[in-house]
Structure formats: C-alpha cells, structure tokens
XYZ file of C-alpha atoms in Angstrom:
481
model
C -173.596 169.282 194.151
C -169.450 169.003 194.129
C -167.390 170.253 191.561
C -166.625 166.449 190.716
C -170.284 165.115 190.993
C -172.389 164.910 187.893
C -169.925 163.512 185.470
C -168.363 161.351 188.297
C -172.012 159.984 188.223
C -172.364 159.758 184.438
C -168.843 158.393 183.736
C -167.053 157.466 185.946
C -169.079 156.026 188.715
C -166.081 154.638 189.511
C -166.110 153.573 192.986
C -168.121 150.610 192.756
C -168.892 149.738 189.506
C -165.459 148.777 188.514
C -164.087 146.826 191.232
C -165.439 145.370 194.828
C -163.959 146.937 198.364
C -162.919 144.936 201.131
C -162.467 146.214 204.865
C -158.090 146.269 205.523
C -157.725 143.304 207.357
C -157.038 143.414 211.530
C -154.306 145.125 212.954
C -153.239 145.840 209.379
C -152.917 149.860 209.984
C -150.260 149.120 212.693
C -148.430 147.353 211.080
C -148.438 150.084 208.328
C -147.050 152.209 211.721
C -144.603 150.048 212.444
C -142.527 150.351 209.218
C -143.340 154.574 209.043
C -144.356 155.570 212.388
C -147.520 156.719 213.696
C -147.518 160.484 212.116
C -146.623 158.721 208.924
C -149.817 156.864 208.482
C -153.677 158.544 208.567
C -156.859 156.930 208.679
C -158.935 160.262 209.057
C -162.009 160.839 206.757
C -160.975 164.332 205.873
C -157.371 163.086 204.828
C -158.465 160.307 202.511
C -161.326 162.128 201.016
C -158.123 164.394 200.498
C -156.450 161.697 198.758
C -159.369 159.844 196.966
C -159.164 162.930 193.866
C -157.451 164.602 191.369
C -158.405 167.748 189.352
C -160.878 165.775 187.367
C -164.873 165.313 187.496
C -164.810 161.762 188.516
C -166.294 161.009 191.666
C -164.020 161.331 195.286
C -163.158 157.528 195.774
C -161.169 157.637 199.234
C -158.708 155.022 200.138
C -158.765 153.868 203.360
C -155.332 154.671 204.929
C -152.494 157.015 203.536
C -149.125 156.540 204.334
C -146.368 159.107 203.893
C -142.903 156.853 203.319
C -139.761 158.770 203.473
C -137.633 156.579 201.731
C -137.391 153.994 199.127
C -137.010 151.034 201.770
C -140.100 152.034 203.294
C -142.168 151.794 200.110
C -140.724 148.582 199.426
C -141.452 147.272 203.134
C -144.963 149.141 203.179
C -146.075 147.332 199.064
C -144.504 143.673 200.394
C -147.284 144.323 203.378
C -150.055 145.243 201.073
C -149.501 142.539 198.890
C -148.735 139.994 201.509
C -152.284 140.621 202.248
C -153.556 141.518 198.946
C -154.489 145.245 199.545
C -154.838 148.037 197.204
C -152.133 150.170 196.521
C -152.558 153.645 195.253
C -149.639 155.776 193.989
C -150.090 159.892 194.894
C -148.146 163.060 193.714
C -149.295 166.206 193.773
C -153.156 165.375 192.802
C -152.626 167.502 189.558
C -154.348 164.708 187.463
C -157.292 165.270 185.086
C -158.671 161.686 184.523
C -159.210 160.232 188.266
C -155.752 158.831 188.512
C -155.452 158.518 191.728
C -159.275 157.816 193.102
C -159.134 155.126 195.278
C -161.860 152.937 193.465
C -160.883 149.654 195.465
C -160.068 151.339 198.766
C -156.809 150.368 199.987
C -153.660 152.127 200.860
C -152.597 155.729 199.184
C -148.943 156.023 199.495
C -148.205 159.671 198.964
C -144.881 159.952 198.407
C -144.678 163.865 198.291
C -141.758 163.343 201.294
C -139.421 161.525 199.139
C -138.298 165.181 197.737
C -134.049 163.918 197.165
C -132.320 165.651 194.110
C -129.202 163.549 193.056
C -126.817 163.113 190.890
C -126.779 166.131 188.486
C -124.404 166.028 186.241
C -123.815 168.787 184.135
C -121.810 167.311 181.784
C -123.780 164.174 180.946
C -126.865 166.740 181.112
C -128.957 164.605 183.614
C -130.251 164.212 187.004
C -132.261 161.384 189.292
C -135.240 163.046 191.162
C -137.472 161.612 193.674
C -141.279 161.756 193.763
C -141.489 164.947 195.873
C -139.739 166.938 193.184
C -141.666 169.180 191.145
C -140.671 170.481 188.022
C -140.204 174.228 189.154
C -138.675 172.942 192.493
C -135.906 171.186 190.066
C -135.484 173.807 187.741
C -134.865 176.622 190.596
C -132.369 173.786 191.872
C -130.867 174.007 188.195
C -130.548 177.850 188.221
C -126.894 179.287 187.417
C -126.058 175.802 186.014
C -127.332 176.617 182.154
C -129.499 173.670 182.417
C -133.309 173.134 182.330
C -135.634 170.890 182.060
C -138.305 171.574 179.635
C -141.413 169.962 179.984
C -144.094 171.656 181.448
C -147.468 170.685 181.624
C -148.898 173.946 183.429
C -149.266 172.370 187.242
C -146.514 172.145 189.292
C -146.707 168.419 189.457
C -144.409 166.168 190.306
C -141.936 164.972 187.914
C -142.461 161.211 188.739
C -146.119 161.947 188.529
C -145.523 163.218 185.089
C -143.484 160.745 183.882
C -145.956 158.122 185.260
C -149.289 159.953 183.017
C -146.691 160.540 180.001
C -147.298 164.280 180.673
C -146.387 167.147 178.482
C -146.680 170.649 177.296
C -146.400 174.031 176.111
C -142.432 173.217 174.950
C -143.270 169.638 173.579
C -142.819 170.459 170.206
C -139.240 171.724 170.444
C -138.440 169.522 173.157
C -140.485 166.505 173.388
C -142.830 164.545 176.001
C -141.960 163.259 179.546
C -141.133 159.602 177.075
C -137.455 160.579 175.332
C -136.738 162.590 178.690
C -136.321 160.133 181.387
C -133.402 157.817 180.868
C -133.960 155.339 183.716
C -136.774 154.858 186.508
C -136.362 152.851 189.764
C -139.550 151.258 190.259
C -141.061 148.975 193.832
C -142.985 146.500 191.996
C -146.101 145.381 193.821
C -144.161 142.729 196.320
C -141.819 144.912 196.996
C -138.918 144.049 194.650
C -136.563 146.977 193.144
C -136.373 147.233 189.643
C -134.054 149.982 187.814
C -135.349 150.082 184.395
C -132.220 150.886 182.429
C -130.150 149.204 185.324
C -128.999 150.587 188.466
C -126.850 153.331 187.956
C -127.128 153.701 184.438
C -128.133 157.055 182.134
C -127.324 156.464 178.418
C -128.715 158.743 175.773
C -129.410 156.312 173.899
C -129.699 152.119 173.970
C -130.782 149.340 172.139
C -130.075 146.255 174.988
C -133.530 144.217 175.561
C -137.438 145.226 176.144
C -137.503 149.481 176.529
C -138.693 148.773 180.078
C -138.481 152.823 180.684
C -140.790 153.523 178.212
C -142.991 150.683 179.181
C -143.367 152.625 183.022
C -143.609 156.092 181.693
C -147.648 156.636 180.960
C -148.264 153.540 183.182
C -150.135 155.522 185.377
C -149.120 153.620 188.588
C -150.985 150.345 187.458
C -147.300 148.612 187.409
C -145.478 149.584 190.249
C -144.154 153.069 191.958
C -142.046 155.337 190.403
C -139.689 156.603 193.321
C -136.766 158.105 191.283
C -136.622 159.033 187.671
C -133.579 160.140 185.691
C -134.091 163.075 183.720
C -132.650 164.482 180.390
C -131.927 168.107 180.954
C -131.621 170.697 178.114
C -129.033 173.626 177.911
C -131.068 177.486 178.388
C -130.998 179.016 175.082
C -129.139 181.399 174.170
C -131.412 183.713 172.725
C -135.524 183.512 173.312
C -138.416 185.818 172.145
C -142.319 184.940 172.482
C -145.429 186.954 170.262
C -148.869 186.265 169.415
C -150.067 186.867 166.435
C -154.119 186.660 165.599
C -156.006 184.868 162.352
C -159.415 185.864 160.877
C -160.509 181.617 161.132
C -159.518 178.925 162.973
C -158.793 177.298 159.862
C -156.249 180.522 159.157
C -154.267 179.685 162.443
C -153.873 176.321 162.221
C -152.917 176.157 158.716
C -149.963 178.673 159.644
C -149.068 176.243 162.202
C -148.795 173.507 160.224
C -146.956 175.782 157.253
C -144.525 176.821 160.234
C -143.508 173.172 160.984
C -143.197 172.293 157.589
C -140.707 175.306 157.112
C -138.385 173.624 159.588
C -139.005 176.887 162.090
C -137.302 175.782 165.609
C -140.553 176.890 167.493
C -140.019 175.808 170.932
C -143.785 176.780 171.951
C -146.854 177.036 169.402
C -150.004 177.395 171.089
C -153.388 178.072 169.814
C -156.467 179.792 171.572
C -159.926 179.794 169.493
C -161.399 183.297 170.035
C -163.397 182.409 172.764
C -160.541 181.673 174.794
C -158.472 184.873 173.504
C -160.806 186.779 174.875
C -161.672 184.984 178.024
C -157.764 184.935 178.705
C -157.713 188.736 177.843
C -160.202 189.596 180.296
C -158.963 187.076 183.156
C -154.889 188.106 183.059
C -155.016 192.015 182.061
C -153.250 190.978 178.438
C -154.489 192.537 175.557
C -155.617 189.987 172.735
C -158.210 190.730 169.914
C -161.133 188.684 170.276
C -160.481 186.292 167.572
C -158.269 182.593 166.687
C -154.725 183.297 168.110
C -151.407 181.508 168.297
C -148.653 182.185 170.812
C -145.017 181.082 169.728
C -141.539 181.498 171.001
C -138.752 180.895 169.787
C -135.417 179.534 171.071
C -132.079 180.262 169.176
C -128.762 181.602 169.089
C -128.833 185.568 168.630
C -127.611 185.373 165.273
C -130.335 182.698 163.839
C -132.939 184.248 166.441
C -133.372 187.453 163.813
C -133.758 184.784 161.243
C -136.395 183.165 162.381
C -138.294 185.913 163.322
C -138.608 186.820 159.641
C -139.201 183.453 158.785
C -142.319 183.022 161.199
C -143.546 187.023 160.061
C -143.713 185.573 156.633
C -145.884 182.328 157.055
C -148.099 184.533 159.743
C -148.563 187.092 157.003
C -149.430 184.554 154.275
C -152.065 183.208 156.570
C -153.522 186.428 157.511
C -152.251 186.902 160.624
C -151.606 190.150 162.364
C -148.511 191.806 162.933
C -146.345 190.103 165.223
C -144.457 192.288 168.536
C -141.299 189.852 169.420
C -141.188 190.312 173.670
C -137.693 189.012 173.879
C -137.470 190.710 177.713
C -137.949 187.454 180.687
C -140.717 189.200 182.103
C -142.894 190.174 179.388
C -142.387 186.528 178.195
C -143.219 184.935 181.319
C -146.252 187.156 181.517
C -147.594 186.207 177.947
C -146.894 182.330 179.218
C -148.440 183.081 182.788
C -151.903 183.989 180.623
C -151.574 180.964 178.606
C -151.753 178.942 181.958
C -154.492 180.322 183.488
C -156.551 179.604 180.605
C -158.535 177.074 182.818
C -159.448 179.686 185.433
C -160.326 182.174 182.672
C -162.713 179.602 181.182
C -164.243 179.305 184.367
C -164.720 182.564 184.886
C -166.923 182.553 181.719
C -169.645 181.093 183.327
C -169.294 182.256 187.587
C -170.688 178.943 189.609
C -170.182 176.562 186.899
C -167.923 173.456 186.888
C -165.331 172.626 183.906
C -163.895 169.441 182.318
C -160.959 169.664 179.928
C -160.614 167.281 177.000
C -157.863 166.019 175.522
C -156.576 164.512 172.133
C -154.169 163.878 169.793
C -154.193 163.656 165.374
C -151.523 163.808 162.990
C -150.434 167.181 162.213
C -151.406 166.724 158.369
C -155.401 166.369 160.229
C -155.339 169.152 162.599
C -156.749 171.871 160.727
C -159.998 169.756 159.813
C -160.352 167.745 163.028
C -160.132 171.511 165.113
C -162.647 173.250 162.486
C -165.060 170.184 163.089
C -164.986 169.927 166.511
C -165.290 174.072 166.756
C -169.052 173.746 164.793
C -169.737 170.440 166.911
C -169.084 172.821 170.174
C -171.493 175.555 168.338
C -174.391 172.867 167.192
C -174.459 171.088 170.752
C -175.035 174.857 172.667
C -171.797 174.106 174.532
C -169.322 176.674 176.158
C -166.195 174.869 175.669
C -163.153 177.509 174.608
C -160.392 175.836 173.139
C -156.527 175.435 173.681
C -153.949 173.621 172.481
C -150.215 172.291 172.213
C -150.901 172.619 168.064
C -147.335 172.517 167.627
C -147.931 168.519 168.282
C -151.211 168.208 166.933
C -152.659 168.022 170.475
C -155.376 170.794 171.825
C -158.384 170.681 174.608
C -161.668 171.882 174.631
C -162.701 173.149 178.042
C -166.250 172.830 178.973
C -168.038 175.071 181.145
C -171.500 173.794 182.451
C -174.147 173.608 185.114
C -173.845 170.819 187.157
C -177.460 171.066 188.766
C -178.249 170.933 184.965
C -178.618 167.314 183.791
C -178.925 167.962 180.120
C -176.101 170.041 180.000
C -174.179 167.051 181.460
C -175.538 165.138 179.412
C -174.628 167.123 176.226
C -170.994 167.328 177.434
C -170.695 163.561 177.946
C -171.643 163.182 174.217
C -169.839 166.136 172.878
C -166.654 164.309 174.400
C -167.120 160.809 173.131
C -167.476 162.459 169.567
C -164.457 164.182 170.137
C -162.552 161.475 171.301
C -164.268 159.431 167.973
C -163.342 162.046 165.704
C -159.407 161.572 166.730
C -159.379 158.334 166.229
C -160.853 158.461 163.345
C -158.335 161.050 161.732
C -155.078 158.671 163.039
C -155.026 160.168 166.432
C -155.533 159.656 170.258
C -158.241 159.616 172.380
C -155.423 161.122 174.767
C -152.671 163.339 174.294
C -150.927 163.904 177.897
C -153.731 163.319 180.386
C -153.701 159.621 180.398
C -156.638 156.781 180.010
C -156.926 156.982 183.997
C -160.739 156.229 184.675
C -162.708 158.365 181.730
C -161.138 156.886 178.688
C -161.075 153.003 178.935
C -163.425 152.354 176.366
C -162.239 154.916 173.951
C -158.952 153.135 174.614
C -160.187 149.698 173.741
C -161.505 151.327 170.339
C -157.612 152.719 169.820
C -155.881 149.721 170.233
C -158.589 147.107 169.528
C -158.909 143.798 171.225
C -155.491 142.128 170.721
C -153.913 145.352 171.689
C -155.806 145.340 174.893
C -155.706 141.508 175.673
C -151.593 142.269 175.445
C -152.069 145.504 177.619
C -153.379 142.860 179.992
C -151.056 140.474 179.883
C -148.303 142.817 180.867
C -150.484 143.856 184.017
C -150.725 140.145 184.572
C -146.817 139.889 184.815
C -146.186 142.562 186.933
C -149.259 142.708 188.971
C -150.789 139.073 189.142
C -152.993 139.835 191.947
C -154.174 143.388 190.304
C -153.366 145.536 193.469
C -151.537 148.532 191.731
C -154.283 151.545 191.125
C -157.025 148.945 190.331
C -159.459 150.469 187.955
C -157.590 152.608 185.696
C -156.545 152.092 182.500
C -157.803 148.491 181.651
C-alpha cells in the first residue's frame, strides 16, 4: 500500500465522498488547446495522477486534464471556459502541501501555473516586489542577492510563494518576522469567470491601509477555493547586520519551553526559536552528522546590529541558564549556521528514518504562547500512552509545533491510533485558545475540526463568502468547507 493510502482511506476518502465527478464535456480538451496549445495541455494518466497530490496522506484524487498557462490572459481565458461549462478548477504550485490541497476530489481541470515564473517590480527603496506563481522563495531570494534585501518566510520546501501565500504558510523566522499574512501587500487574483481582481488595486503596494474590506488578507490562506493567485506583492526585509544561531539543550520539555516563553517575555529579538523533543534531537543527530545530546532542545538565532548582537547573546545565556539549559556555542560563521538550519529541515526525513519502510504524517497546531508549555507536556505523555512514534518540532517562538508520526501502513491499528491521537491533538488546541492549524491549512483533513473553531455562524459566513465569489462552487471543490 502507497505512502498516501491508509489515512487517505480513514480520513480523507476524499475523492468521492465529498463531491460527485462528471466526465469534461465534448470537445472541451481542445478547446483548452486552443487558448494554450497542444504541449500546454495533458490528459495522460501518469501526469494527472502527478497532479492529483501533495505531500500529505490523503488519497491521489487526479484531475482530469492539466493545463500549463503561461500568462495571466491565458488563465483568465482558460477559468471563463471552465466555468462557462461549469468544470472544476484546481489551482497547483509546487505540490509542497501537507493537507490534500490540491487533490482533485471533483475531477476537473489542474492549472499548474509553475510557468508563470516573472519577477517584477523590485523596488528597493519601497522594500517590495510582485512575483508570479512559478517563483519560489529561494529562486526570489537568489534574485535578491547583492541587493541587502530578503524575504523571510520560510516554511522548509521550496514552494512557491503564491502557493504560500494561498495556505497562509510560515516558518522557522515567523516569530521575528511574521507569516505569509502582513507580508504580501497586494494579490492579483482570476476569479472563477475569469474577471481580474487586484486586491489592494492595480498597481498599488502601501505598507499600510485602512480603505474598505482587507480583501488581501481575505485571499491569503484561501487555499485556492476563491480564485487564482497569479502575482503577489511581497514585503521584503533588509539582511541583518549581524546574525549568530546555537542550540542549547533542557533536562524536560517543560524546561525548554518555559525558557522560550521567558525569552519572549524578555523582549529578546529572536528571529528563529525552534524546539526538538529528544526524540527528534537525536533522530536529527543521527540523520545530518550534527552533534545534539539526546534530550529537549531549542535552536535560536539571533538577528542584530554587531553592537546589540553581544547583548543579546548574554541576555538569551541568562534565561537558558535559569532554565537549565546547557551552555550555549554562538556559530555566527554563514556556513555553520546554514548547517545547524539545514538539520532543522530535514527533521521529516530523520523521523522517517526512525522507523525504515514506514509512512509519516505531520500535525500541526497553534495555542497562545501563555499555553504552550502545558499543551506540549500533554500531548508528549498522550504520544507515550497511545504507543506512538511521533518526534516533535516546532516554530515555539509562535506557539506553533508538529508532531510527526511514524507508522505502519499495512498496520490498521496503528492507523487507527494515529487518527485518534490527531483529533485529540487538534481538541486539545482548541481547547487551550488555539488552532487546529498553524501554517498547513484546513485543506481536506481538518474541516470538521474547523467547524468546532469557528462554530456554526462562523462557518455559515465562511460560506457565504464562497457563495459570492464562487456561486457555482468550481474553485478546489472539497477543501476547506
């Protein structure tokens, strides 16, 4: 059985059970040909099945055409055709996803829009620039190199920046720097019949405004149910002056999360707090050829001038100490940073390789900082009652961490046992004042946890939106609601 089989079966079982498939109606791919040409457009099994998943478990839900549009007038043309004759429409980055974003679960069209790769209108002193769907985030920031520019976010994938601004991605530096949300200034969106839309207005990239409905915000974490992202505007952020990166380990979980809450409240600039239980330390360790102890860790760096960098360096030695935490060794060299931060990203392949032949799925959620130290102590002796491996990870700096479970798919009770392990997780968030979801997005997994989050009336106006801008509920039916 697949990597995305057994939970796709116990959760998702997507394809079907949430919305009904019709055949594209005649002559319907060639006229998809006729605004893109013939090499633009693909009907073949292996390319949809290509297209019909993400990273996630959920079952492969292929679409039943993908279309490759190389410019914005094309994917307005190519969504007037689909909804002329009311045909699914399917958004598609990079495939990074974790929650079965992009499975086809009504068939349709997949417009992957990986070709639209344009980088405009950097400005350097307005700090901003307008990207197009095929731009990733490295792509753009080697673009920025030797400008003193950068653009922060950085959810581990190389995914595309329209992608993350459509799941409300994040990362390692959201703490210091903030979500995909306060960093895109304005979106131009193809609604589904075709009409432009600039969010902020065409042209336009204010820091800040306060004329009419946030219309950017409403698009970023929409998760393609409301149209298709095809540029975004980006804040950018100047390169710091000064950087330097450690990690420091606790005797408990409780230790290291208690000095990350203690280093927030201190007012420390951290640009990147990151915490890995000990089962992750040493899986990480092992995997990337960095020496951690075997025990709860937290990675920080620090971004600064070089005269407040020494500063708060002290500061941070301090709290650490106070919480028990070893001796910290500041790496302020570019390589032996980006090698501590390399590890930290390949903590999904080091939790695989925990358990050789096994499958993973990789939670997500969100609390209050003020409920972090609890919620991650609970959820690290519900892991330990329910015979789980599940090492744990997270952005703590924002009160948002994973748990990454490693299981037998051939083994049903093991499923079984993660299913329920991750509805009590997701419970136990909302029930401090959290999220069921920090940065992966509702997608096809979460929906009910989402309707306990909002409640009705919060969902029933979730719909109502959709209604507006989708009537006919073409755009990446399924997800979300």
């Amino acid at each position: 059985m697949s990597m995305r089989r057994v939970l796709g079966l116990r959760w998702a079982l997507g394809r079907r059970s949430c919305c009904s498939k019709s055949p594209l109606p005649p002559d319907f791919v060639e006229d998809l040909r006729a605004v893109v040409g013939a090499p633009n457009v693909s009907t073949a099994m292996a390319v949809r099945q290509q297209h019909g998943h993400d990273e996630s478990m959920h079952v492969c839900a292929p679409p039943d055409a993908v279309v490759w549009p190389h410019a914005v007038g094309q994917v307005q043309e190519l969504a007037a055709l689909c909804y002329r004759y009311r045909v699914p429409m399917v958004p598609f980055g990079t495939g990074t996803g974790l929650e079965g974003g992009v499975n086809a679960v009504q068939g349709g069209v997949c417009f992957d829009l990986s070709r639209m790769d344009a980088i405009a209108e950097l400005s350097l002193e307005d700090f901003s620039v307008s990207v197009e769907p095929g731009v990733t985030r490295k792509a753009l920031n080697s673009y920025l190199r030797g400008t003193g520019l950068w653009f922060p976010v950085d959810p581990g994938a190389d995914a595309s920046l329209c992608g993350m601004a459509a799941t409300g991605a994040s990362g390692t530096n959201a703490v210091r720097y903030g979500t995909m949300r306060p960093n895109v200034l304005n979106l131009r969106v193809v609604l589904p019949d075709g009409r432009l839309l600039h969010t902020a207005g065409a042209g336009r990239q204010p820091r800040k405004r306060a004329a009419g409905y946030d219309l950017t915000s409403l698009f970023v974490g929409s998760e393609g149910t409301l149209g298709f992202l095809t540029q975004a505007t980006l804040r950018l952020h100047p390169l710091p002056e000064a950087s330097a990166a450690a990690a420091t380990a606790f005797p408990t979980v409780q230790a290291a999360v208690n000095c990350t809450v203690q280093v927030l409240q201190a007012a420390v600039p951290v640009a990147r707090i990151e915490f890995l239980d000990e089962v992750m330390a040493g899986a990480c360790s092992s995997f990337s050829s960095v020496e951690l102890p075997v025990a709860p860790t937290l990675l920080l760096e620090l971004h600064s001038s070089r005269h407040g960098l020494a500063e708060q360096q002290q500061q941070t030695e301090e709290i650490v100490q106070l919480n028990g935490g070893s001796s910290l060794t500041w790496a302020e060299d570019l390589g032996e940073r980006e090698r501590l931060w390399a590890m930290r990203h390949c903590a999904w392949y080091a939790a695989l390789a925990l358990r050789p032949g096994c499958q993973g799925y990789c939670t997500d959620v969100c609390v209050p900082i003020s409920r972090l130290p609890d919620v991650v102590v609970e959820t690290k002796r519900d892991l330990q009652d329910s015979g789980l491996t599940g090492p744990m990870v997270g952005h703590v700096g924002d009160g948002n961490f994973h748990c990454i479970l490693i299981f037998d798919t051939q083994d049903a009770d093991e499923a079984q046992r993660v299913h329920a392990f991750t509805e009590r997780l997701g419970r136990r968030a909302l029930a401090a004042g959290g999220t069921c979801t920090g940065e992966h997005g509702v997608g096809l997994g979460k929906r009910a946890l989402l309707l306990e989050e909002l409640g009705q009336e919060g969902l029933d106006t979730l719909r109502c939106i959709k209604a507006a801008l989708d009537p006919h509920n073409l755009m990446n039916p399924g997800k979300v609601l």
